[in-house]
Amino acid sequence: MSNPSGATDLAPPDDQPESPKPQRDNNSRGLRWTPQGSGRAWLFVAPVLVALAVVIGYPVIRAVVMSFQKDAGLDPATGMFVEGGNAGFSNYTHWLLQQCTLPGGGTEACPTGNLGSQFWAAIGITLLFTVITVTLEATIGLGMATVMGKTFRGRALLRAAVLIPWAIPTAVTARLWEFMFQYDGVVNRVLHTHILWQTDPMWSRFAVIIADVWKTTPFMALLILAGLQVIPNDVYEAAKVDGASAWQRFTHITLPLLKPALLVAVLFRTMDALRLYDLPAIMTQGNPATRTISILVVDQVRQGQNSAAALSVLTFLMIFAVAFVLVKVLGANAVATQEELRRKP
């Protein structure tokens, strides 16, 4: 209708809802629209959650259930094949306490050579490989990323060449280094030595570490390089004007600003190293000195799946504990890091 002055009244009727107004989000700089019925967003997330539950949740739950079941086998009293049954925590005590079940009942310390007696040794070997390889790969990868981050002719070719070891399948890499570390292989001929790289306890571990560092260092360098490229050049220029040396710029600018990316790279590589299987299994062919926890799981699967499930659960808990320490204590959280950077003015 019209007002007394003759102008048209454009106010909406009372019975019509007003259009939604933009609301300011405290976590963003601009305005965003708050849609009505946001609860329907779960309809879009539900397929992903179902897929994750099937792919990740079911295997984990199934492994936990199997870990409390006995392995099927022959009944020593009747000689008949019988299924397992409720095992309680016996599968876990078998590994943690290294106790083996006697045919007539009861338990005793697992004899030497039994897989149950190798649990803590496999844990120690796995942690040894993880600490040494991740430390070397982070150090060498930082140096490689620093070089690749500079501007020079042939930089693209260098980056492509550096990624070749990482692109090669792990099984192929293991077979390649196995040939090189044979008694009459390239390494002994070049070094003029007669080392048994595949059977000697110390040298076989050293060979696996070399192969793993050669294989995975490019991955660390790639992640660290991504973190280096985020650092603005203006910070380095200002430091040069203030008279800071190259070492001072590296320790006071590069390392502090690179810490989030470096910790994320260490987190990813640590979880991968704790699952190390291919390299030692192929290179040393079952040498007990290089038997990691993953190799022990595969060997146990051939003897009893339920006991292997308990070992898999213990491996999962170990990896989860290490990841929790890196995320909560050291701050290796990629999501939180990006969120903090976005909130900065």
PDB file of N, CA, C and O in Angstrom, residues 231-283:
ATOM      1  N   ILE A 231      57.443 -20.014   4.378  1.00  0.00           N
ATOM      2  CA  ILE A 231      58.156 -18.938   5.076  1.00  0.00           C
ATOM      3  C   ILE A 231      58.391 -17.779   4.103  1.00  0.00           C
ATOM      4  O   ILE A 231      58.978 -17.964   3.038  1.00  0.00           O
ATOM      5  N   PRO A 232      57.943 -16.559   4.426  1.00  0.00           N
ATOM      6  CA  PRO A 232      58.125 -15.425   3.501  1.00  0.00           C
ATOM      7  C   PRO A 232      59.587 -14.996   3.414  1.00  0.00           C
ATOM      8  O   PRO A 232      60.335 -15.044   4.400  1.00  0.00           O
ATOM      9  N   ASN A 233      59.980 -14.566   2.240  1.00  0.00           N
ATOM     10  CA  ASN A 233      61.361 -14.100   2.036  1.00  0.00           C
ATOM     11  C   ASN A 233      61.636 -12.774   2.742  1.00  0.00           C
ATOM     12  O   ASN A 233      62.795 -12.447   3.005  1.00  0.00           O
ATOM     13  N   ASP A 234      60.582 -12.003   3.030  1.00  0.00           N
ATOM     14  CA  ASP A 234      60.791 -10.711   3.700  1.00  0.00           C
ATOM     15  C   ASP A 234      61.435 -10.894   5.064  1.00  0.00           C
ATOM     16  O   ASP A 234      62.196 -10.030   5.522  1.00  0.00           O
ATOM     17  N   VAL A 235      61.143 -12.003   5.721  1.00  0.00           N
ATOM     18  CA  VAL A 235      61.735 -12.241   7.035  1.00  0.00           C
ATOM     19  C   VAL A 235      63.246 -12.407   6.923  1.00  0.00           C
ATOM     20  O   VAL A 235      64.021 -11.868   7.720  1.00  0.00           O
ATOM     21  N   TYR A 236      63.684 -13.133   5.897  1.00  0.00           N
ATOM     22  CA  TYR A 236      65.129 -13.323   5.696  1.00  0.00           C
ATOM     23  C   TYR A 236      65.803 -12.014   5.275  1.00  0.00           C
ATOM     24  O   TYR A 236      66.931 -11.727   5.699  1.00  0.00           O
ATOM     25  N   GLU A 237      65.122 -11.235   4.452  1.00  0.00           N
ATOM     26  CA  GLU A 237      65.705  -9.962   4.027  1.00  0.00           C
ATOM     27  C   GLU A 237      65.868  -9.011   5.200  1.00  0.00           C
ATOM     28  O   GLU A 237      66.887  -8.321   5.327  1.00  0.00           O
ATOM     29  N   ALA A 238      64.883  -8.990   6.079  1.00  0.00           N
ATOM     30  CA  ALA A 238      64.992  -8.129   7.262  1.00  0.00           C
ATOM     31  C   ALA A 238      66.116  -8.599   8.175  1.00  0.00           C
ATOM     32  O   ALA A 238      66.841  -7.781   8.771  1.00  0.00           O
ATOM     33  N   ALA A 239      66.302  -9.909   8.285  1.00  0.00           N
ATOM     34  CA  ALA A 239      67.377 -10.429   9.125  1.00  0.00           C
ATOM     35  C   ALA A 239      68.741 -10.094   8.532  1.00  0.00           C
ATOM     36  O   ALA A 239      69.693  -9.797   9.270  1.00  0.00           O
ATOM     37  N   LYS A 240      68.862 -10.138   7.205  1.00  0.00           N
ATOM     38  CA  LYS A 240      70.131  -9.762   6.574  1.00  0.00           C
ATOM     39  C   LYS A 240      70.450  -8.294   6.827  1.00  0.00           C
ATOM     40  O   LYS A 240      71.611  -7.933   7.063  1.00  0.00           O
ATOM     41  N   VAL A 241      69.417  -7.459   6.761  1.00  0.00           N
ATOM     42  CA  VAL A 241      69.641  -6.030   7.010  1.00  0.00           C
ATOM     43  C   VAL A 241      70.112  -5.802   8.439  1.00  0.00           C
ATOM     44  O   VAL A 241      70.967  -4.938   8.705  1.00  0.00           O
ATOM     45  N   ASP A 242      69.604  -6.600   9.371  1.00  0.00           N
ATOM     46  CA  ASP A 242      70.009  -6.470  10.772  1.00  0.00           C
ATOM     47  C   ASP A 242      71.367  -7.100  11.048  1.00  0.00           C
ATOM     48  O   ASP A 242      71.850  -7.036  12.187  1.00  0.00           O
ATOM     49  N   GLY A 243      71.979  -7.702  10.038  1.00  0.00           N
ATOM     50  CA  GLY A 243      73.313  -8.264  10.208  1.00  0.00           C
ATOM     51  C   GLY A 243      73.345  -9.690  10.704  1.00  0.00           C
ATOM     52  O   GLY A 243      74.398 -10.152  11.168  1.00  0.00           O
ATOM     53  N   ALA A 244      72.247 -10.435  10.594  1.00  0.00           N
ATOM     54  CA  ALA A 244      72.217 -11.833  11.038  1.00  0.00           C
ATOM     55  C   ALA A 244      72.987 -12.703  10.054  1.00  0.00           C
ATOM     56  O   ALA A 244      72.866 -12.557   8.834  1.00  0.00           O
ATOM     57  N   SER A 245      73.781 -13.613  10.591  1.00  0.00           N
ATOM     58  CA  SER A 245      74.542 -14.529   9.754  1.00  0.00           C
ATOM     59  C   SER A 245      73.631 -15.633   9.221  1.00  0.00           C
ATOM     60  O   SER A 245      72.463 -15.758   9.606  1.00  0.00           O
ATOM     61  N   ALA A 246      74.190 -16.457   8.325  1.00  0.00           N
ATOM     62  CA  ALA A 246      73.400 -17.552   7.753  1.00  0.00           C
ATOM     63  C   ALA A 246      72.986 -18.548   8.830  1.00  0.00           C
ATOM     64  O   ALA A 246      71.847 -19.055   8.823  1.00  0.00           O
ATOM     65  N   TRP A 247      73.885 -18.834   9.768  1.00  0.00           N
ATOM     66  CA  TRP A 247      73.549 -19.766  10.848  1.00  0.00           C
ATOM     67  C   TRP A 247      72.487 -19.176  11.762  1.00  0.00           C
ATOM     68  O   TRP A 247      71.598 -19.881  12.229  1.00  0.00           O
ATOM     69  N   GLN A 248      72.571 -17.888  12.048  1.00  0.00           N
ATOM     70  CA  GLN A 248      71.573 -17.242  12.889  1.00  0.00           C
ATOM     71  C   GLN A 248      70.216 -17.214  12.206  1.00  0.00           C
ATOM     72  O   GLN A 248      69.184 -17.409  12.860  1.00  0.00           O
ATOM     73  N   ARG A 249      70.191 -16.981  10.903  1.00  0.00           N
ATOM     74  CA  ARG A 249      68.911 -17.014  10.181  1.00  0.00           C
ATOM     75  C   ARG A 249      68.316 -18.420  10.196  1.00  0.00           C
ATOM     76  O   ARG A 249      67.096 -18.596  10.272  1.00  0.00           O
ATOM     77  N   PHE A 250      69.174 -19.428  10.127  1.00  0.00           N
ATOM     78  CA  PHE A 250      68.681 -20.804  10.121  1.00  0.00           C
ATOM     79  C   PHE A 250      68.126 -21.202  11.481  1.00  0.00           C
ATOM     80  O   PHE A 250      67.063 -21.817  11.571  1.00  0.00           O
ATOM     81  N   THR A 251      68.836 -20.837  12.542  1.00  0.00           N
ATOM     82  CA  THR A 251      68.420 -21.260  13.880  1.00  0.00           C
ATOM     83  C   THR A 251      67.295 -20.404  14.461  1.00  0.00           C
ATOM     84  O   THR A 251      66.496 -20.906  15.259  1.00  0.00           O
ATOM     85  N   HIS A 252      67.217 -19.123  14.104  1.00  0.00           N
ATOM     86  CA  HIS A 252      66.231 -18.236  14.690  1.00  0.00           C
ATOM     87  C   HIS A 252      65.023 -17.986  13.787  1.00  0.00           C
ATOM     88  O   HIS A 252      64.001 -17.464  14.264  1.00  0.00           O
ATOM     89  N   ILE A 253      65.124 -18.330  12.512  1.00  0.00           N
ATOM     90  CA  ILE A 253      64.002 -18.090  11.598  1.00  0.00           C
ATOM     91  C   ILE A 253      63.508 -19.396  10.995  1.00  0.00           C
ATOM     92  O   ILE A 253      62.338 -19.750  11.119  1.00  0.00           O
ATOM     93  N   THR A 254      64.422 -20.118  10.341  1.00  0.00           N
ATOM     94  CA  THR A 254      64.007 -21.307   9.607  1.00  0.00           C
ATOM     95  C   THR A 254      63.461 -22.392  10.534  1.00  0.00           C
ATOM     96  O   THR A 254      62.344 -22.889  10.336  1.00  0.00           O
ATOM     97  N   LEU A 255      64.238 -22.770  11.536  1.00  0.00           N
ATOM     98  CA  LEU A 255      63.808 -23.859  12.406  1.00  0.00           C
ATOM     99  C   LEU A 255      62.521 -23.545  13.177  1.00  0.00           C
ATOM    100  O   LEU A 255      61.617 -24.392  13.234  1.00  0.00           O
ATOM    101  N   PRO A 256      62.381 -22.364  13.803  1.00  0.00           N
ATOM    102  CA  PRO A 256      61.110 -22.095  14.511  1.00  0.00           C
ATOM    103  C   PRO A 256      59.894 -22.090  13.596  1.00  0.00           C
ATOM    104  O   PRO A 256      58.845 -22.638  13.952  1.00  0.00           O
ATOM    105  N   LEU A 257      60.019 -21.474  12.411  1.00  0.00           N
ATOM    106  CA  LEU A 257      58.878 -21.430  11.503  1.00  0.00           C
ATOM    107  C   LEU A 257      58.641 -22.769  10.803  1.00  0.00           C
ATOM    108  O   LEU A 257      57.534 -23.041  10.336  1.00  0.00           O
ATOM    109  N   LEU A 258      59.671 -23.597  10.738  1.00  0.00           N
ATOM    110  CA  LEU A 258      59.545 -24.903  10.089  1.00  0.00           C
ATOM    111  C   LEU A 258      59.102 -25.997  11.051  1.00  0.00           C
ATOM    112  O   LEU A 258      58.796 -27.110  10.621  1.00  0.00           O
ATOM    113  N   LYS A 259      59.063 -25.697  12.332  1.00  0.00           N
ATOM    114  CA  LYS A 259      58.758 -26.721  13.331  1.00  0.00           C
ATOM    115  C   LYS A 259      57.433 -27.442  13.083  1.00  0.00           C
ATOM    116  O   LYS A 259      57.377 -28.675  13.155  1.00  0.00           O
ATOM    117  N   PRO A 260      56.319 -26.753  12.767  1.00  0.00           N
ATOM    118  CA  PRO A 260      55.071 -27.499  12.529  1.00  0.00           C
ATOM    119  C   PRO A 260      55.185 -28.507  11.398  1.00  0.00           C
ATOM    120  O   PRO A 260      54.773 -29.665  11.547  1.00  0.00           O
ATOM    121  N   ALA A 261      55.738 -28.091  10.263  1.00  0.00           N
ATOM    122  CA  ALA A 261      55.871 -29.007   9.126  1.00  0.00           C
ATOM    123  C   ALA A 261      56.845 -30.132   9.441  1.00  0.00           C
ATOM    124  O   ALA A 261      56.629 -31.281   9.035  1.00  0.00           O
ATOM    125  N   LEU A 262      57.905 -29.820  10.157  1.00  0.00           N
ATOM    126  CA  LEU A 262      58.891 -30.841  10.498  1.00  0.00           C
ATOM    127  C   LEU A 262      58.307 -31.889  11.439  1.00  0.00           C
ATOM    128  O   LEU A 262      58.550 -33.097  11.275  1.00  0.00           O
ATOM    129  N   LEU A 263      57.524 -31.451  12.408  1.00  0.00           N
ATOM    130  CA  LEU A 263      56.914 -32.396  13.336  1.00  0.00           C
ATOM    131  C   LEU A 263      55.877 -33.277  12.651  1.00  0.00           C
ATOM    132  O   LEU A 263      55.756 -34.460  12.958  1.00  0.00           O
ATOM    133  N   VAL A 264      55.128 -32.712  11.712  1.00  0.00           N
ATOM    134  CA  VAL A 264      54.167 -33.522  10.964  1.00  0.00           C
ATOM    135  C   VAL A 264      54.896 -34.564  10.127  1.00  0.00           C
ATOM    136  O   VAL A 264      54.477 -35.724  10.041  1.00  0.00           O
ATOM    137  N   ALA A 265      56.001 -34.172   9.498  1.00  0.00           N
ATOM    138  CA  ALA A 265      56.776 -35.135   8.722  1.00  0.00           C
ATOM    139  C   ALA A 265      57.329 -36.245   9.606  1.00  0.00           C
ATOM    140  O   ALA A 265      57.319 -37.421   9.229  1.00  0.00           O
ATOM    141  N   VAL A 266      57.814 -35.877  10.783  1.00  0.00           N
ATOM    142  CA  VAL A 266      58.326 -36.882  11.717  1.00  0.00           C
ATOM    143  C   VAL A 266      57.201 -37.803  12.178  1.00  0.00           C
ATOM    144  O   VAL A 266      57.394 -39.022  12.321  1.00  0.00           O
ATOM    145  N   LEU A 267      56.008 -37.250  12.395  1.00  0.00           N
ATOM    146  CA  LEU A 267      54.870 -38.065  12.812  1.00  0.00           C
ATOM    147  C   LEU A 267      54.515 -39.099  11.758  1.00  0.00           C
ATOM    148  O   LEU A 267      54.361 -40.294  12.058  1.00  0.00           O
ATOM    149  N   PHE A 268      54.377 -38.670  10.511  1.00  0.00           N
ATOM    150  CA  PHE A 268      54.025 -39.600   9.433  1.00  0.00           C
ATOM    151  C   PHE A 268      55.092 -40.673   9.259  1.00  0.00           C
ATOM    152  O   PHE A 268      54.786 -41.851   9.114  1.00  0.00           O
ATOM    153  N   ARG A 269      56.341 -40.252   9.281  1.00  0.00           N
ATOM    154  CA  ARG A 269      57.417 -41.208   9.046  1.00  0.00           C
ATOM    155  C   ARG A 269      57.576 -42.172  10.226  1.00  0.00           C
ATOM    156  O   ARG A 269      57.899 -43.348  10.031  1.00  0.00           O
ATOM    157  N   THR A 270      57.343 -41.690  11.447  1.00  0.00           N
ATOM    158  CA  THR A 270      57.448 -42.570  12.613  1.00  0.00           C
ATOM    159  C   THR A 270      56.399 -43.667  12.568  1.00  0.00           C
ATOM    160  O   THR A 270      56.702 -44.850  12.814  1.00  0.00           O
ATOM    161  N   MET A 271      55.155 -43.317  12.262  1.00  0.00           N
ATOM    162  CA  MET A 271      54.110 -44.332  12.174  1.00  0.00           C
ATOM    163  C   MET A 271      54.391 -45.328  11.060  1.00  0.00           C
ATOM    164  O   MET A 271      54.058 -46.512  11.173  1.00  0.00           O
ATOM    165  N   ASP A 272      55.008 -44.856   9.980  1.00  0.00           N
ATOM    166  CA  ASP A 272      55.351 -45.763   8.893  1.00  0.00           C
ATOM    167  C   ASP A 272      56.509 -46.667   9.277  1.00  0.00           C
ATOM    168  O   ASP A 272      56.527 -47.861   8.939  1.00  0.00           O
ATOM    169  N   ALA A 273      57.497 -46.138   9.994  1.00  0.00           N
ATOM    170  CA  ALA A 273      58.655 -46.947  10.398  1.00  0.00           C
ATOM    171  C   ALA A 273      58.280 -48.006  11.420  1.00  0.00           C
ATOM    172  O   ALA A 273      58.885 -49.083  11.453  1.00  0.00           O
ATOM    173  N   LEU A 274      57.296 -47.732  12.258  1.00  0.00           N
ATOM    174  CA  LEU A 274      56.865 -48.728  13.236  1.00  0.00           C
ATOM    175  C   LEU A 274      56.191 -49.929  12.579  1.00  0.00           C
ATOM    176  O   LEU A 274      56.044 -50.972  13.217  1.00  0.00           O
ATOM    177  N   ARG A 275      55.787 -49.783  11.321  1.00  0.00           N
ATOM    178  CA  ARG A 275      55.172 -50.892  10.586  1.00  0.00           C
ATOM    179  C   ARG A 275      56.145 -51.509   9.578  1.00  0.00           C
ATOM    180  O   ARG A 275      55.710 -52.213   8.660  1.00  0.00           O
ATOM    181  N   LEU A 276      57.422 -51.263   9.740  1.00  0.00           N
ATOM    182  CA  LEU A 276      58.412 -51.713   8.768  1.00  0.00           C
ATOM    183  C   LEU A 276      58.362 -53.227   8.591  1.00  0.00           C
ATOM    184  O   LEU A 276      58.471 -53.986   9.553  1.00  0.00           O
ATOM    185  N   TYR A 277      58.213 -53.659   7.350  1.00  0.00           N
ATOM    186  CA  TYR A 277      58.148 -55.095   7.051  1.00  0.00           C
ATOM    187  C   TYR A 277      58.955 -55.469   5.811  1.00  0.00           C
ATOM    188  O   TYR A 277      59.795 -56.376   5.861  1.00  0.00           O
ATOM    189  N   ASP A 278      58.733 -54.794   4.699  1.00  0.00           N
ATOM    190  CA  ASP A 278      59.260 -55.239   3.409  1.00  0.00           C
ATOM    191  C   ASP A 278      60.780 -55.327   3.385  1.00  0.00           C
ATOM    192  O   ASP A 278      61.342 -56.360   2.981  1.00  0.00           O
ATOM    193  N   LEU A 279      61.444 -54.257   3.786  1.00  0.00           N
ATOM    194  CA  LEU A 279      62.898 -54.206   3.654  1.00  0.00           C
ATOM    195  C   LEU A 279      63.599 -55.311   4.434  1.00  0.00           C
ATOM    196  O   LEU A 279      64.377 -56.088   3.860  1.00  0.00           O
ATOM    197  N   PRO A 280      63.377 -55.449   5.743  1.00  0.00           N
ATOM    198  CA  PRO A 280      64.095 -56.520   6.462  1.00  0.00           C
ATOM    199  C   PRO A 280      63.647 -57.910   6.037  1.00  0.00           C
ATOM    200  O   PRO A 280      64.457 -58.845   6.029  1.00  0.00           O
ATOM    201  N   ALA A 281      62.367 -58.080   5.685  1.00  0.00           N
ATOM    202  CA  ALA A 281      61.882 -59.405   5.309  1.00  0.00           C
ATOM    203  C   ALA A 281      62.525 -59.886   4.017  1.00  0.00           C
ATOM    204  O   ALA A 281      62.834 -61.076   3.870  1.00  0.00           O
ATOM    205  N   ILE A 282      62.753 -58.992   3.066  1.00  0.00           N
ATOM    206  CA  ILE A 282      63.321 -59.375   1.775  1.00  0.00           C
ATOM    207  C   ILE A 282      64.844 -59.352   1.807  1.00  0.00           C
ATOM    208  O   ILE A 282      65.498 -60.265   1.294  1.00  0.00           O
ATOM    209  N   MET A 283      65.415 -58.334   2.447  1.00  0.00           N
ATOM    210  CA  MET A 283      66.868 -58.187   2.421  1.00  0.00           C
ATOM    211  C   MET A 283      67.573 -59.257   3.247  1.00  0.00           C
ATOM    212  O   MET A 283      68.572 -59.839   2.812  1.00  0.00           O
TER     213      MET A 283
END
